[in-house]
Amino acid sequence: NRSSLSAVTVSIGGLDVQVIYAGVQPDFIGLDQINVRLPTELAGRGEVTISLRVDGIAANPVQLNIK
């Protein structure tokens, strides 16, 4: 229920990443999907936090280990 793609922001390990898609996941009813482009600067960073905001509302942060 986003207002526009530009209203979706993602930060991974403190780096703002490009959101390519944010919308309906076609195979599972009620599930949304967000695709982002991962910058090479994240390689080898280890434990990082993913932060997502949609129309100014923050989702719960998620931890990810990047090797």
Short mmCIF file of N, CA and C in Angstrom, two decimals:
data_model
loop_
_atom_site.label_atom_id
_atom_site.label_comp_id
_atom_site.label_asym_id
_atom_site.label_seq_id
_atom_site.Cartn_x
_atom_site.Cartn_y
_atom_site.Cartn_z
N ASN A 1 0.82 -1.19 0.00
CA ASN A 1 0.00 0.00 0.00
C ASN A 1 0.86 1.26 0.00
N ARG A 2 1.95 1.23 -0.70
CA ARG A 2 2.85 2.39 -0.76
C ARG A 2 2.26 3.44 -1.69
N SER A 3 2.62 4.68 -1.46
CA SER A 3 2.11 5.75 -2.33
C SER A 3 2.88 5.80 -3.65
N SER A 4 4.18 5.52 -3.60
CA SER A 4 5.02 5.48 -4.81
C SER A 4 6.29 4.71 -4.48
N LEU A 5 7.01 4.27 -5.50
CA LEU A 5 8.26 3.55 -5.29
C LEU A 5 9.28 4.43 -4.58
N SER A 6 9.26 5.71 -4.86
CA SER A 6 10.22 6.62 -4.21
C SER A 6 9.93 6.80 -2.72
N ALA A 7 8.76 6.38 -2.26
CA ALA A 7 8.41 6.48 -0.84
C ALA A 7 8.93 5.29 -0.04
N VAL A 8 9.60 4.36 -0.72
CA VAL A 8 10.18 3.18 -0.07
C VAL A 8 11.69 3.38 0.02
N THR A 9 12.23 3.38 1.24
CA THR A 9 13.67 3.54 1.41
C THR A 9 14.22 2.38 2.22
N VAL A 10 15.42 1.94 1.83
CA VAL A 10 16.09 0.84 2.51
C VAL A 10 17.52 1.24 2.78
N SER A 11 17.96 0.93 3.99
CA SER A 11 19.34 1.16 4.40
C SER A 11 19.90 -0.17 4.87
N ILE A 12 21.08 -0.54 4.38
CA ILE A 12 21.73 -1.77 4.80
C ILE A 12 23.10 -1.42 5.33
N GLY A 13 23.33 -1.71 6.58
CA GLY A 13 24.61 -1.39 7.20
C GLY A 13 24.94 0.09 7.15
N GLY A 14 23.92 0.92 7.21
CA GLY A 14 24.11 2.37 7.17
C GLY A 14 24.22 2.96 5.78
N LEU A 15 24.20 2.11 4.75
CA LEU A 15 24.25 2.60 3.36
C LEU A 15 22.85 2.61 2.78
N ASP A 16 22.45 3.72 2.17
CA ASP A 16 21.17 3.76 1.46
C ASP A 16 21.33 2.97 0.17
N VAL A 17 20.40 2.05 -0.08
CA VAL A 17 20.47 1.22 -1.28
C VAL A 17 19.31 1.54 -2.21
N GLN A 18 19.49 1.25 -3.49
CA GLN A 18 18.48 1.53 -4.50
C GLN A 18 17.35 0.49 -4.43
N VAL A 19 16.12 0.97 -4.30
CA VAL A 19 14.95 0.09 -4.31
C VAL A 19 14.51 -0.05 -5.76
N ILE A 20 14.48 -1.30 -6.25
CA ILE A 20 14.13 -1.57 -7.64
C ILE A 20 12.64 -1.89 -7.78
N TYR A 21 12.11 -2.58 -6.78
CA TYR A 21 10.70 -2.98 -6.82
C TYR A 21 10.16 -3.04 -5.40
N ALA A 22 8.95 -2.62 -5.22
CA ALA A 22 8.25 -2.77 -3.94
C ALA A 22 6.77 -2.93 -4.26
N GLY A 23 6.27 -4.12 -4.02
CA GLY A 23 4.87 -4.35 -4.34
C GLY A 23 4.45 -5.77 -4.04
N VAL A 24 3.44 -6.21 -4.73
CA VAL A 24 2.84 -7.52 -4.51
C VAL A 24 3.80 -8.62 -4.92
N GLN A 25 3.89 -9.65 -4.09
CA GLN A 25 4.64 -10.86 -4.45
C GLN A 25 3.64 -11.73 -5.21
N PRO A 26 3.94 -12.09 -6.47
CA PRO A 26 2.93 -12.70 -7.33
C PRO A 26 2.49 -14.11 -6.95
N ASP A 27 3.27 -14.85 -6.17
CA ASP A 27 2.93 -16.25 -5.89
C ASP A 27 2.20 -16.48 -4.57
N PHE A 28 2.27 -15.51 -3.64
CA PHE A 28 1.67 -15.70 -2.33
C PHE A 28 0.75 -14.52 -2.00
N ILE A 29 -0.53 -14.78 -1.92
CA ILE A 29 -1.52 -13.75 -1.62
C ILE A 29 -1.24 -13.13 -0.25
N GLY A 30 -1.24 -11.81 -0.19
CA GLY A 30 -1.04 -11.10 1.07
C GLY A 30 0.41 -10.83 1.42
N LEU A 31 1.35 -11.28 0.58
CA LEU A 31 2.77 -11.08 0.84
C LEU A 31 3.31 -10.01 -0.11
N ASP A 32 4.04 -9.06 0.44
CA ASP A 32 4.69 -8.03 -0.37
C ASP A 32 6.16 -8.37 -0.53
N GLN A 33 6.77 -7.79 -1.54
CA GLN A 33 8.17 -8.07 -1.88
C GLN A 33 8.89 -6.77 -2.14
N ILE A 34 10.15 -6.70 -1.71
CA ILE A 34 10.99 -5.54 -2.00
C ILE A 34 12.30 -6.05 -2.57
N ASN A 35 12.67 -5.54 -3.73
CA ASN A 35 13.94 -5.88 -4.36
C ASN A 35 14.84 -4.66 -4.29
N VAL A 36 16.10 -4.86 -3.88
CA VAL A 36 17.06 -3.77 -3.80
C VAL A 36 18.34 -4.18 -4.51
N ARG A 37 19.10 -3.19 -4.95
CA ARG A 37 20.40 -3.41 -5.56
C ARG A 37 21.44 -3.32 -4.45
N LEU A 38 22.24 -4.39 -4.27
CA LEU A 38 23.26 -4.41 -3.23
C LEU A 38 24.57 -3.81 -3.75
N PRO A 39 25.07 -2.78 -3.09
CA PRO A 39 26.35 -2.19 -3.53
C PRO A 39 27.52 -3.09 -3.14
N THR A 40 28.57 -3.05 -3.92
CA THR A 40 29.76 -3.88 -3.66
C THR A 40 30.42 -3.52 -2.33
N GLU A 41 30.18 -2.32 -1.83
CA GLU A 41 30.76 -1.89 -0.55
C GLU A 41 30.31 -2.76 0.62
N LEU A 42 29.24 -3.51 0.44
CA LEU A 42 28.74 -4.37 1.51
C LEU A 42 29.48 -5.70 1.62
N ALA A 43 30.24 -6.06 0.61
CA ALA A 43 30.96 -7.34 0.62
C ALA A 43 31.88 -7.44 1.83
N GLY A 44 31.74 -8.54 2.56
CA GLY A 44 32.60 -8.79 3.71
C GLY A 44 32.27 -8.00 4.96
N ARG A 45 31.16 -7.30 4.99
CA ARG A 45 30.82 -6.44 6.14
C ARG A 45 30.40 -7.21 7.38
N GLY A 46 30.03 -8.48 7.22
CA GLY A 46 29.58 -9.25 8.37
C GLY A 46 28.17 -8.87 8.77
N GLU A 47 27.93 -8.77 10.08
CA GLU A 47 26.60 -8.48 10.61
C GLU A 47 26.20 -7.03 10.33
N VAL A 48 25.08 -6.85 9.61
CA VAL A 48 24.57 -5.52 9.29
C VAL A 48 23.08 -5.48 9.61
N THR A 49 22.56 -4.28 9.74
CA THR A 49 21.13 -4.09 9.98
C THR A 49 20.47 -3.57 8.71
N ILE A 50 19.32 -4.17 8.39
CA ILE A 50 18.50 -3.70 7.27
C ILE A 50 17.36 -2.89 7.86
N SER A 51 17.25 -1.64 7.41
CA SER A 51 16.17 -0.75 7.85
C SER A 51 15.29 -0.40 6.66
N LEU A 52 13.99 -0.51 6.84
CA LEU A 52 13.02 -0.25 5.78
C LEU A 52 12.02 0.77 6.26
N ARG A 53 11.73 1.75 5.40
CA ARG A 53 10.68 2.74 5.67
C ARG A 53 9.79 2.81 4.43
N VAL A 54 8.49 2.80 4.67
CA VAL A 54 7.51 2.93 3.59
C VAL A 54 6.57 4.07 3.97
N ASP A 55 6.55 5.10 3.14
CA ASP A 55 5.74 6.29 3.41
C ASP A 55 6.01 6.84 4.80
N GLY A 56 7.28 6.81 5.21
CA GLY A 56 7.69 7.37 6.49
C GLY A 56 7.50 6.46 7.69
N ILE A 57 6.95 5.28 7.49
CA ILE A 57 6.71 4.35 8.59
C ILE A 57 7.78 3.27 8.56
N ALA A 58 8.46 3.09 9.69
CA ALA A 58 9.56 2.14 9.78
C ALA A 58 9.04 0.73 10.07
N ALA A 59 9.64 -0.25 9.40
CA ALA A 59 9.39 -1.65 9.70
C ALA A 59 10.40 -2.09 10.76
N ASN A 60 10.19 -3.25 11.32
CA ASN A 60 11.15 -3.79 12.28
C ASN A 60 12.48 -4.03 11.58
N PRO A 61 13.60 -3.61 12.20
CA PRO A 61 14.91 -3.85 11.59
C PRO A 61 15.24 -5.34 11.60
N VAL A 62 16.04 -5.74 10.62
CA VAL A 62 16.44 -7.13 10.46
C VAL A 62 17.97 -7.20 10.41
N GLN A 63 18.54 -8.21 11.05
CA GLN A 63 19.98 -8.43 11.00
C GLN A 63 20.32 -9.41 9.89
N LEU A 64 21.43 -9.16 9.20
CA LEU A 64 21.88 -10.00 8.11
C LEU A 64 23.40 -10.11 8.17
N ASN A 65 23.93 -11.29 7.91
CA ASN A 65 25.37 -11.49 7.87
C ASN A 65 25.81 -11.56 6.42
N ILE A 66 26.61 -10.61 5.99
CA ILE A 66 27.09 -10.55 4.60
C ILE A 66 28.54 -11.00 4.58
N LYS A 67 28.82 -12.01 3.81
CA LYS A 67 30.18 -12.54 3.72
C LYS A 67 30.90 -12.01 2.52
#
